[in-house]
Short mmCIF file of N, CA and C in Angstrom, two decimals:
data_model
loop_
_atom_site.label_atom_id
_atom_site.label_comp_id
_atom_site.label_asym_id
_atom_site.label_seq_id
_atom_site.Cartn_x
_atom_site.Cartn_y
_atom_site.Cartn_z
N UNK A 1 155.30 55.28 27.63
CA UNK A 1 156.38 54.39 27.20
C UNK A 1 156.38 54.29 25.68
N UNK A 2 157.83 53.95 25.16
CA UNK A 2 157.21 53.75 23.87
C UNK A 2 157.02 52.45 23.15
N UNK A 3 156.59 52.66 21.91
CA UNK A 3 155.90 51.83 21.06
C UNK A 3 157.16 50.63 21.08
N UNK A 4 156.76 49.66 21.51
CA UNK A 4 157.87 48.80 20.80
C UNK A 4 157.31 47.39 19.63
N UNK A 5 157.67 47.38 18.81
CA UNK A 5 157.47 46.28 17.24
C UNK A 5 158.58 44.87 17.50
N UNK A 6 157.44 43.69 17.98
CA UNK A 6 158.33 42.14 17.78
C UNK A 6 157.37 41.92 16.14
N UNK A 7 158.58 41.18 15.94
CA UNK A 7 158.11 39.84 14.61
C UNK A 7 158.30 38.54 15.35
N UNK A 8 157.16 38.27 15.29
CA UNK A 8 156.36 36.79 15.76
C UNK A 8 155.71 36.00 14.58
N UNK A 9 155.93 34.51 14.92
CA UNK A 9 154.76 33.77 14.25
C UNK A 9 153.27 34.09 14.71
N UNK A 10 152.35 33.81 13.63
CA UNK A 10 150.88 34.16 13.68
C UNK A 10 150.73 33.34 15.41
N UNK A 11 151.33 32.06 15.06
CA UNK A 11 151.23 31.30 16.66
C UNK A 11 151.22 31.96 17.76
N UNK A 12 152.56 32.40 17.84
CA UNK A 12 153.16 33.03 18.88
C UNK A 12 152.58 34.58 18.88
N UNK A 13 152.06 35.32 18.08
CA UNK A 13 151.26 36.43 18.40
C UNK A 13 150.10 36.37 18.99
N UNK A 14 149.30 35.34 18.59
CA UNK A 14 148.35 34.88 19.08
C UNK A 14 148.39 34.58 20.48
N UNK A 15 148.99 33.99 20.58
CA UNK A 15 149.40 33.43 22.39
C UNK A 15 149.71 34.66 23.18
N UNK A 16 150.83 35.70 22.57
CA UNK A 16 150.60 36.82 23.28
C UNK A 16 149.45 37.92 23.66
N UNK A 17 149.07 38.15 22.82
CA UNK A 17 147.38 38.88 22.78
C UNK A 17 146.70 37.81 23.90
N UNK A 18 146.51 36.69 23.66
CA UNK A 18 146.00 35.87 24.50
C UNK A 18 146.18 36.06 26.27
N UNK A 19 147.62 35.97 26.51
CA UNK A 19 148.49 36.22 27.76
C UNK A 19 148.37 37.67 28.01
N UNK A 20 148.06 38.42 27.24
CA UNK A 20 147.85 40.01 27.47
C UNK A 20 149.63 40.39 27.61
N UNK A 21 150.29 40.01 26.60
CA UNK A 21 152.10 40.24 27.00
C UNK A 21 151.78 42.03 26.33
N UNK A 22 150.62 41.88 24.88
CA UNK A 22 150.97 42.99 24.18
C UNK A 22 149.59 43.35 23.71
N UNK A 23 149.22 44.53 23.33
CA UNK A 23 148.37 45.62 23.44
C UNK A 23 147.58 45.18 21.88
N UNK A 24 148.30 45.18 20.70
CA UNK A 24 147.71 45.09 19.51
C UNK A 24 148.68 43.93 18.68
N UNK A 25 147.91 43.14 18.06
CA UNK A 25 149.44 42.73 16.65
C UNK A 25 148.29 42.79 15.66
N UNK A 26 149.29 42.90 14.46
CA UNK A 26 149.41 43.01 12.91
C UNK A 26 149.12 41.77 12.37
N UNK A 27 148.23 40.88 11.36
CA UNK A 27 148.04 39.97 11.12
C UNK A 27 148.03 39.43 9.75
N UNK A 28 148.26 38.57 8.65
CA UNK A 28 147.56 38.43 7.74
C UNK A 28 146.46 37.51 7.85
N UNK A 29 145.93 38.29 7.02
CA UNK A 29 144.07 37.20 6.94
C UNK A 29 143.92 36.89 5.63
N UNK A 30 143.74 34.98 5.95
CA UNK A 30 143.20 34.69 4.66
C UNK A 30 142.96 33.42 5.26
N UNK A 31 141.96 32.91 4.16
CA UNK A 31 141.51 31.57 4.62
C UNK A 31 142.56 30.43 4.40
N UNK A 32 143.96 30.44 4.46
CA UNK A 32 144.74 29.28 4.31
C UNK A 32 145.12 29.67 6.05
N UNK A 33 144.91 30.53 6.64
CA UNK A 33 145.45 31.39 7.86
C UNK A 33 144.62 31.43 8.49
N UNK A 34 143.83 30.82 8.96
CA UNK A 34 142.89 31.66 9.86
C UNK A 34 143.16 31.42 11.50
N UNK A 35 142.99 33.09 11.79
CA UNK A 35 142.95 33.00 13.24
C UNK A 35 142.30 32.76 13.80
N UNK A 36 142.70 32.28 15.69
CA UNK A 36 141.46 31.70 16.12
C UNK A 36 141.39 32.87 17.21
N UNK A 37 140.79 33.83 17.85
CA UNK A 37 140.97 34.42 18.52
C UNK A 37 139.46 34.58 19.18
N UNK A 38 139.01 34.87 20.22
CA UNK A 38 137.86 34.62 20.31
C UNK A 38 136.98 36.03 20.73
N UNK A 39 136.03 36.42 19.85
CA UNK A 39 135.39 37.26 19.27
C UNK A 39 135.00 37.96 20.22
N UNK A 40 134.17 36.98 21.49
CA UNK A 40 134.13 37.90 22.76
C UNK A 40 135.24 38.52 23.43
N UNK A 41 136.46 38.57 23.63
CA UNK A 41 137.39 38.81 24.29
C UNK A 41 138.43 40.51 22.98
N UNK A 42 138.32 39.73 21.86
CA UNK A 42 138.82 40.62 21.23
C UNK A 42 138.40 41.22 20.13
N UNK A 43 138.88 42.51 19.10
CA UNK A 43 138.08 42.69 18.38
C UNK A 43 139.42 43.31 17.49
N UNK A 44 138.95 43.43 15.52
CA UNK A 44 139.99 43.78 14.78
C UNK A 44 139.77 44.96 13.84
N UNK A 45 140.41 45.49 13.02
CA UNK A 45 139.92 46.41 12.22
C UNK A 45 141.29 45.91 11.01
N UNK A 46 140.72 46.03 9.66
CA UNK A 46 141.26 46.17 8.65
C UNK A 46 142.23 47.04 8.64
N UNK A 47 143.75 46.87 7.88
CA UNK A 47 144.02 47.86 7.56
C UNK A 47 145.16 47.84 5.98
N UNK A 48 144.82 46.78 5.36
CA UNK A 48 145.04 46.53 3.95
C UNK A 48 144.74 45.57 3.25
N UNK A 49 144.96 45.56 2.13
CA UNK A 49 144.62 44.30 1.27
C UNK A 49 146.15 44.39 0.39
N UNK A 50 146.40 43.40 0.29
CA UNK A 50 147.73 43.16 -0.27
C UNK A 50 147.62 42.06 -1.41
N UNK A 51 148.73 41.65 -2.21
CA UNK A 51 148.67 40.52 -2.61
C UNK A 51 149.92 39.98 -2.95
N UNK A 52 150.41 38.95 -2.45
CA UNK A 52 152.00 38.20 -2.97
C UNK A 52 152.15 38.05 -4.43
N UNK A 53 153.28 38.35 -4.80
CA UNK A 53 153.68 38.26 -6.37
C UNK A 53 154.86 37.87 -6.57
N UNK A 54 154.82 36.76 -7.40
CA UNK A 54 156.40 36.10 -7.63
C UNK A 54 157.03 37.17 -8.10
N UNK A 55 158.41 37.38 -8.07
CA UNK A 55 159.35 38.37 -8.76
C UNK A 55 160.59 37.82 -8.73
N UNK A 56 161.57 38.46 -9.74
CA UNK A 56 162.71 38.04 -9.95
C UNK A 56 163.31 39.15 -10.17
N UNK A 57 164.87 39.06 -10.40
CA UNK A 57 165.50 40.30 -10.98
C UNK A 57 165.51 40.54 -12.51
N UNK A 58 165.25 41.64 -13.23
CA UNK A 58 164.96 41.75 -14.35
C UNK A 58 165.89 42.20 -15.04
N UNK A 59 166.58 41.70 -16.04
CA UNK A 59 167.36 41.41 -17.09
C UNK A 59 167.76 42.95 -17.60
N UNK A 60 168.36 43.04 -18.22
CA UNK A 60 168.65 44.40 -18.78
C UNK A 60 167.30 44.45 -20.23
N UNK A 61 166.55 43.76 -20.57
CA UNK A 61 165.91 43.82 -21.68
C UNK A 61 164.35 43.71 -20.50
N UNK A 62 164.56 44.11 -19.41
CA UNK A 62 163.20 43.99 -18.69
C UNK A 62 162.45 43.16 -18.14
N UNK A 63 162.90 41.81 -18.75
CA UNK A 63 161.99 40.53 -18.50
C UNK A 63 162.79 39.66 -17.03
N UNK A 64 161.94 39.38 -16.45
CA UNK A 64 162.91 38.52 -15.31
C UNK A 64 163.56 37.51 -15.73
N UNK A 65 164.44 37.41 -15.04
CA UNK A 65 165.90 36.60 -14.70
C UNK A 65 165.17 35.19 -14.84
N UNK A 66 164.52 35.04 -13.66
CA UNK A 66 163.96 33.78 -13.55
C UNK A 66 162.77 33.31 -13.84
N UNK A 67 162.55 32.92 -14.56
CA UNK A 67 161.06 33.02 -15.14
C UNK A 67 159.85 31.38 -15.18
N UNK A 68 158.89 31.35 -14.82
CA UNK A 68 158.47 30.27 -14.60
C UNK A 68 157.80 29.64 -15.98
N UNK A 69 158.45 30.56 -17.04
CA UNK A 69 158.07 29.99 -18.49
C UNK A 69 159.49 29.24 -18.71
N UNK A 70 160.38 29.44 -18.07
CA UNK A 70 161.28 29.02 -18.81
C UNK A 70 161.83 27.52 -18.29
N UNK A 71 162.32 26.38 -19.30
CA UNK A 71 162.34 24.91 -18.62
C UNK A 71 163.42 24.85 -17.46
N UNK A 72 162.67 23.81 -16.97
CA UNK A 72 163.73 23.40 -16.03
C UNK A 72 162.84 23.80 -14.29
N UNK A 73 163.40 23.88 -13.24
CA UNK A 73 163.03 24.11 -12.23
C UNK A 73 163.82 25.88 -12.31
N UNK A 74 162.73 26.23 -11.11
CA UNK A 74 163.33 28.03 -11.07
C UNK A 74 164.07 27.86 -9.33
N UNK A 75 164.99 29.16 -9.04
CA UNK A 75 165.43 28.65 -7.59
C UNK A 75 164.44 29.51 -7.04
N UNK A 76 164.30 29.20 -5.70
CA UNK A 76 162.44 29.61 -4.94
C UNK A 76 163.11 29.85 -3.50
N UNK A 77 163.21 31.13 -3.47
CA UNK A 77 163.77 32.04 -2.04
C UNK A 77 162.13 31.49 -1.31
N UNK A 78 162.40 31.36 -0.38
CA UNK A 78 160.94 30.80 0.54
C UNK A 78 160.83 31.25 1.76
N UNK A 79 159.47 31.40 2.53
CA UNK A 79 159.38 32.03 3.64
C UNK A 79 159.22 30.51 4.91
N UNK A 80 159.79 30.70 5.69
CA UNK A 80 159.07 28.81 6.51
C UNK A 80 158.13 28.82 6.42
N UNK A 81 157.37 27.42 6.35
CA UNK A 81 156.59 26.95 6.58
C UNK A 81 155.21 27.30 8.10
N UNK A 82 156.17 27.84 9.06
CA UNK A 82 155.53 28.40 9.87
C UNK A 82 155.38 29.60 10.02
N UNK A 83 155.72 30.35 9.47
CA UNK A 83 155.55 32.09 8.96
C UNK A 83 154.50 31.72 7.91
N UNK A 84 153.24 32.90 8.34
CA UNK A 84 151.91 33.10 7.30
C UNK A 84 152.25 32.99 6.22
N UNK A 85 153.36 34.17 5.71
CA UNK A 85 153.51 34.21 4.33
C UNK A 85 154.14 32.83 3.68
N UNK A 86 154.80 32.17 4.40
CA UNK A 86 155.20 30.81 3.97
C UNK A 86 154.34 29.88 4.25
N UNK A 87 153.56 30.14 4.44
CA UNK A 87 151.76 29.58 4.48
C UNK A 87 150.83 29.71 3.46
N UNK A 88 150.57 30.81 3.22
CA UNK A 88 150.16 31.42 1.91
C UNK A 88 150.49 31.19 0.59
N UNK A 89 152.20 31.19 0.74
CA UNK A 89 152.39 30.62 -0.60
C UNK A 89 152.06 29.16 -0.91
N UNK A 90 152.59 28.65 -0.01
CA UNK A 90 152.73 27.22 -0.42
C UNK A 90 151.05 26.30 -0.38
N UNK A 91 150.06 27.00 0.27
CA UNK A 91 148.96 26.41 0.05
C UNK A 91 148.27 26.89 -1.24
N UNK A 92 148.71 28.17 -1.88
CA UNK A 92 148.44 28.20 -3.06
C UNK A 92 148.99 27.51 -4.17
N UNK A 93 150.41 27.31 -3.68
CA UNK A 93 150.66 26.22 -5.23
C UNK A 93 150.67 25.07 -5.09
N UNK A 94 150.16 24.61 -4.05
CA UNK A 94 149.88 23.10 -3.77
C UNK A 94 148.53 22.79 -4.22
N UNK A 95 147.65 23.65 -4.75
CA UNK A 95 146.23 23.64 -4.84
C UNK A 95 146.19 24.25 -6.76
N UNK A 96 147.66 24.87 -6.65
CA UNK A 96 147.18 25.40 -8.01
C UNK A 96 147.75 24.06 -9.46
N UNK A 97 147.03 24.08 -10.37
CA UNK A 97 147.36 22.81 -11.32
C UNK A 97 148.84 23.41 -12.25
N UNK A 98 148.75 24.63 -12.35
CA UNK A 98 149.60 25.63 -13.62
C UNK A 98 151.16 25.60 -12.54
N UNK A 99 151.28 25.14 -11.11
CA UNK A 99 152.70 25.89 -10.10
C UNK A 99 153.51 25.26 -10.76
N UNK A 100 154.57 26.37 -10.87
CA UNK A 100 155.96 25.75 -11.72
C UNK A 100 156.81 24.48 -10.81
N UNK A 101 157.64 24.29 -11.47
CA UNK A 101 158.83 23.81 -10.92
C UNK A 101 159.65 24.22 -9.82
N UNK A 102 159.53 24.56 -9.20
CA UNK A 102 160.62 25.23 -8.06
C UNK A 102 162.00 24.41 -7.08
N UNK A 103 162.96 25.14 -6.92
CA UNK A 103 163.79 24.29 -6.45
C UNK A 103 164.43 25.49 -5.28
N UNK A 104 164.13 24.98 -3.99
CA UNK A 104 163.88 26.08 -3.30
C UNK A 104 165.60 25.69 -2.74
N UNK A 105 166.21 27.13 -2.63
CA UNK A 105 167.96 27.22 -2.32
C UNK A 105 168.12 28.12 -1.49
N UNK A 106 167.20 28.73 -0.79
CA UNK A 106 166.96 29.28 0.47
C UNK A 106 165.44 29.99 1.61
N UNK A 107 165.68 29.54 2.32
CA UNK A 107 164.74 30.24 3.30
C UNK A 107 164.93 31.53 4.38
N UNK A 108 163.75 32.05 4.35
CA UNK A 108 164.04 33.25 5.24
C UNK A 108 162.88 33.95 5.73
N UNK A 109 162.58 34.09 6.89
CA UNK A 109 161.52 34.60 7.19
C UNK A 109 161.10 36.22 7.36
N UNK A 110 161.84 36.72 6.71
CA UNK A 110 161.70 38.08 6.58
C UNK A 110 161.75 38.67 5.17
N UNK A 111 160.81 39.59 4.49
CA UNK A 111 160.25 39.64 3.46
C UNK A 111 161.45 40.76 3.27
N UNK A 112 161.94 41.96 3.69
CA UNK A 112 162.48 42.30 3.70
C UNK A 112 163.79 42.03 3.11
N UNK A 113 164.14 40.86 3.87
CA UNK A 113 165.64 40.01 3.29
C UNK A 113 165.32 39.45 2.02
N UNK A 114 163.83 38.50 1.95
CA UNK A 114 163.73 38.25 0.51
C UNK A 114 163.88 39.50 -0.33
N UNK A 115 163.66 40.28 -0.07
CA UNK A 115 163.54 41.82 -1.28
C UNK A 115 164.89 41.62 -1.50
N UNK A 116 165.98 41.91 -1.00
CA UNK A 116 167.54 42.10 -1.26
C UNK A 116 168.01 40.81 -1.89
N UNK A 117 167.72 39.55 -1.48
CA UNK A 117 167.68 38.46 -1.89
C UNK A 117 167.82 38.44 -3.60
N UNK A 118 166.62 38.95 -3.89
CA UNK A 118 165.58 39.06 -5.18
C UNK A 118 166.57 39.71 -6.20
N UNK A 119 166.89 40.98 -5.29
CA UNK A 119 167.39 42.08 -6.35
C UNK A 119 169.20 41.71 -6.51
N UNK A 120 169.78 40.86 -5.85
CA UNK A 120 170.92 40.22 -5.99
C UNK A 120 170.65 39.29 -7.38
N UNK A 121 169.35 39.02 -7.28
CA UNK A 121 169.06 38.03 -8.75
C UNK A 121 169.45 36.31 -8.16
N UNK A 122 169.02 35.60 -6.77
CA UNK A 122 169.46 34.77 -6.29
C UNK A 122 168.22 33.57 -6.54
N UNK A 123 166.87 34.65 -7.17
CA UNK A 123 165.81 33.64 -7.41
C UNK A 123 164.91 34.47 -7.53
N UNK A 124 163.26 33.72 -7.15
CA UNK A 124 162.15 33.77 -7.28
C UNK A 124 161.31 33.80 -5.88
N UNK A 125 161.12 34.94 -4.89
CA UNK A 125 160.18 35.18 -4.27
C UNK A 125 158.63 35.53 -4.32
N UNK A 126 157.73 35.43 -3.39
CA UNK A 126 156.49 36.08 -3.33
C UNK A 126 156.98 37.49 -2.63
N UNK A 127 156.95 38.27 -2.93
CA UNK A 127 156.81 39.37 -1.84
C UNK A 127 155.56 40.30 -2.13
N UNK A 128 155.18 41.15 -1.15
CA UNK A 128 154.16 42.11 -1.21
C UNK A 128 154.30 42.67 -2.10
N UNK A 129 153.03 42.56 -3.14
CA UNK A 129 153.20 44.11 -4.05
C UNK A 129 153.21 45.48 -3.40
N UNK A 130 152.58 45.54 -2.88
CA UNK A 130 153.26 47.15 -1.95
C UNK A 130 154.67 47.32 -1.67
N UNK A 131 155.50 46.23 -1.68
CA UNK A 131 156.65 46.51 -1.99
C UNK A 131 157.56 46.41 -2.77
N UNK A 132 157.25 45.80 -4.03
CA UNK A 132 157.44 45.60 -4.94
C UNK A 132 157.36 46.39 -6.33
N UNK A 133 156.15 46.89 -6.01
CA UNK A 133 155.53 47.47 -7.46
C UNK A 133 156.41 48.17 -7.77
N UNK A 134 157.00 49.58 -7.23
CA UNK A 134 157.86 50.74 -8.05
C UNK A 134 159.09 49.71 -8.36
N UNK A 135 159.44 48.85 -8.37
CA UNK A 135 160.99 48.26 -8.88
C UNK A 135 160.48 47.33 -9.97
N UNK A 136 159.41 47.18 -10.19
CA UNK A 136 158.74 46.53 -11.48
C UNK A 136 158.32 47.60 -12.34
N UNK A 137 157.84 48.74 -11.72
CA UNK A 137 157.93 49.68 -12.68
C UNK A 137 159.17 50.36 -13.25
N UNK A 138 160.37 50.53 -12.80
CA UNK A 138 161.00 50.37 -12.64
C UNK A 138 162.23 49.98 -13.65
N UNK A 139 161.48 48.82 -13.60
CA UNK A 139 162.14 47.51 -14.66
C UNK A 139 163.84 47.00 -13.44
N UNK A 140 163.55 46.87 -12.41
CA UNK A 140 164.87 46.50 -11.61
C UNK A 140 164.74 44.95 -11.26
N UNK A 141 162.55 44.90 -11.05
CA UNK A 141 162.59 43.66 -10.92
C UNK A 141 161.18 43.35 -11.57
N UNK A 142 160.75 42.14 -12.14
CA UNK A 142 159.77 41.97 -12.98
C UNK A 142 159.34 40.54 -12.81
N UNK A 143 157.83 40.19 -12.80
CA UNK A 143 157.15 39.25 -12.55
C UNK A 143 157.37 38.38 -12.85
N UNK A 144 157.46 37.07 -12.23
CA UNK A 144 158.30 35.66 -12.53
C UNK A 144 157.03 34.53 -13.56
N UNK A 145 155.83 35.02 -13.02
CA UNK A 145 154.81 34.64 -13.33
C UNK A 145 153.35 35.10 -13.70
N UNK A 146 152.30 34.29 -13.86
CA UNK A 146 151.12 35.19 -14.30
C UNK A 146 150.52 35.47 -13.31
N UNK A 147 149.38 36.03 -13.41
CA UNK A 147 148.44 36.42 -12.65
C UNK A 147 147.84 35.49 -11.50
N UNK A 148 147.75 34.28 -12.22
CA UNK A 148 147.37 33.21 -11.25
C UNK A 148 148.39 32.59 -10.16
N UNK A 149 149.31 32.91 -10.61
CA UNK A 149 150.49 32.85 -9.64
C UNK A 149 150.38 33.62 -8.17
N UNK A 150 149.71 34.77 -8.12
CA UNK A 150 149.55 35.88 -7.27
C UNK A 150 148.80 35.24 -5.80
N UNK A 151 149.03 35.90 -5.19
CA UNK A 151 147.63 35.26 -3.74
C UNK A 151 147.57 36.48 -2.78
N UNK A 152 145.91 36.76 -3.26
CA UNK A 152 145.70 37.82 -2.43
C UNK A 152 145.37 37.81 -0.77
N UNK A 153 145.92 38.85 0.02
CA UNK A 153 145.66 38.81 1.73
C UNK A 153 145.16 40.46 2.19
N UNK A 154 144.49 39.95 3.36
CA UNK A 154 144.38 41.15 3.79
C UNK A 154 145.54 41.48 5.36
N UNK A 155 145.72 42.61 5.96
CA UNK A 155 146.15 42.97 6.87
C UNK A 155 145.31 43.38 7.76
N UNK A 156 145.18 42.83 8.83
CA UNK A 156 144.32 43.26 10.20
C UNK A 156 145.28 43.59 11.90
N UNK A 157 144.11 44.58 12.23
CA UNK A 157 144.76 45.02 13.49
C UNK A 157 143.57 44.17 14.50
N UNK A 158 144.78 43.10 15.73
CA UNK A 158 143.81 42.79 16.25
C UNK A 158 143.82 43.40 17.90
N UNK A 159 143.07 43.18 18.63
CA UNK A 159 143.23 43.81 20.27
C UNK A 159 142.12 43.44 21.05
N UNK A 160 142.69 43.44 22.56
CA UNK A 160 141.83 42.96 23.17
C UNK A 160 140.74 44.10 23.05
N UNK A 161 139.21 43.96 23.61
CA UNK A 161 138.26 44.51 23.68
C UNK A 161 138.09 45.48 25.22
N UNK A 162 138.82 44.81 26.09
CA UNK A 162 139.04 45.30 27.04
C UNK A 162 139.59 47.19 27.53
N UNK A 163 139.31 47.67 28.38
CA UNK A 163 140.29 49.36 28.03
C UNK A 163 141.81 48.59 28.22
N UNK A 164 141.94 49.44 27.50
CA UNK A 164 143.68 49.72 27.33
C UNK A 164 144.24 50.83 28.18
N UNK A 165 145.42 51.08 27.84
CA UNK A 165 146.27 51.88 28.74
C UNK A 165 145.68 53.62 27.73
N UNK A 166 146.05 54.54 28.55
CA UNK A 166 145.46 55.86 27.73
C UNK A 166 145.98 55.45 26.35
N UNK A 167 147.78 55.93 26.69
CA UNK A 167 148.53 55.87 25.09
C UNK A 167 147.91 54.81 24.06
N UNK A 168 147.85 53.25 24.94
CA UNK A 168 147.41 52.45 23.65
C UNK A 168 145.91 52.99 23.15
N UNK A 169 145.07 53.56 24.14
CA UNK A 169 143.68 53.49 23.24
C UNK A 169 144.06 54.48 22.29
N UNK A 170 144.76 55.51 22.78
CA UNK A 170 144.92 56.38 21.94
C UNK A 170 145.41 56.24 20.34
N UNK A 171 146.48 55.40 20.03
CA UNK A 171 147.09 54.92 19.00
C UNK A 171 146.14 54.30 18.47
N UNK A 172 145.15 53.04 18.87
CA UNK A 172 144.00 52.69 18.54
C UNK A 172 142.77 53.75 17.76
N UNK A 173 143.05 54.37 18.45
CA UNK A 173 141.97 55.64 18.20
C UNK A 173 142.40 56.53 16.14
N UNK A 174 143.86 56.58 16.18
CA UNK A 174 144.51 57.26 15.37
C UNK A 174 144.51 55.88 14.23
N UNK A 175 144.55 54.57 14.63
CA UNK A 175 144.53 53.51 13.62
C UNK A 175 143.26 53.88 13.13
N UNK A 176 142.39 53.88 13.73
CA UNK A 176 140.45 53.37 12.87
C UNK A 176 140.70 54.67 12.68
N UNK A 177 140.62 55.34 12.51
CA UNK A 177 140.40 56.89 11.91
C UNK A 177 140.87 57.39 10.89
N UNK A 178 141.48 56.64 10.15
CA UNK A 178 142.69 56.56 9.04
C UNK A 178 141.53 56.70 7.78
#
């Protein structure tokens, strides 16, 4: 059969793996996130390290649009509150002393949509530097903020411990081997 890809909350992935609905999910890991999954039953393997980076659309002179040097509040494309990545961010700038001003004028739980979002010039997202970087190199879109602004995650594959079906061990097999 083939492969089929849901986008779920960390919640609701969890619960599935749990219920055995699905074979593997995709996770972020970080300690504002942590999963609870239980160690005897399942097991994970790494498969990136990432890190969120404010960005904006960048000006014809290179510098972003929206910038968290500049006064006033910035507008703050946001992920919910119940999506990781809208987890991630917001426990980092709730903790950080330097977080700008933000005045958040939309939400969306797909990083994806924030990217198009971004490059319309509608605000100030976190998105993955892995997806980001070549349009900062680029100069299409450029960092809203400093370094400390950033929040690093990793990506994990999690699954039950149990055998799987041939195909899934197999795909399993082709993940760790990478």
């Amino acid at each position: 059969s083939p492969l089929t890809v849901f986008t779920r909350t960390l919640h609701e992935t969890v619960t599935m793996l749990e219920q055995d609905e699905i074979h593997f999910s995709l996770i972020y890991h970080h300690p504002a996130i942590a999963v609870r999954l239980d160690a005897r039953q399942f097991t994970h393997v790494h498969i990136a390290s990432d890190r969120l980076v404010p960005v904006s659309r960048a000006n014809a002179a290179g510098q972003a649009l929206h910038s968290f040097a500049a006064p006033g509040s910035v507008p703050y494309l946001a992920y919910p509150h119940r999506m990781a990545l809208g987890r991630l961010v917001e426990d980092h700038l709730s903790q950080n002393p330097d977080a700008p001003r933000l005045h958040r004028i939309l939400e969306c739980d797909s990083a994806d949509a924030q990217y198009e979002y971004v490059h319309k010039g509608l605000g100030v997202a976190w998105l993955p530097w892995s997806m980001a970087h070549a349009d900062c190199k680029a100069r299409r879109l450029a960092l809203a903020g400093s370094r400390n602004m950033e929040v690093r995650f990793d990506v994990r594959m999690y699954r039950p411990k149990r055998r799987l079906t041939p195909a899934a061990e197999e795909f399993w097999r082709r993940v760790t081997q990478r």
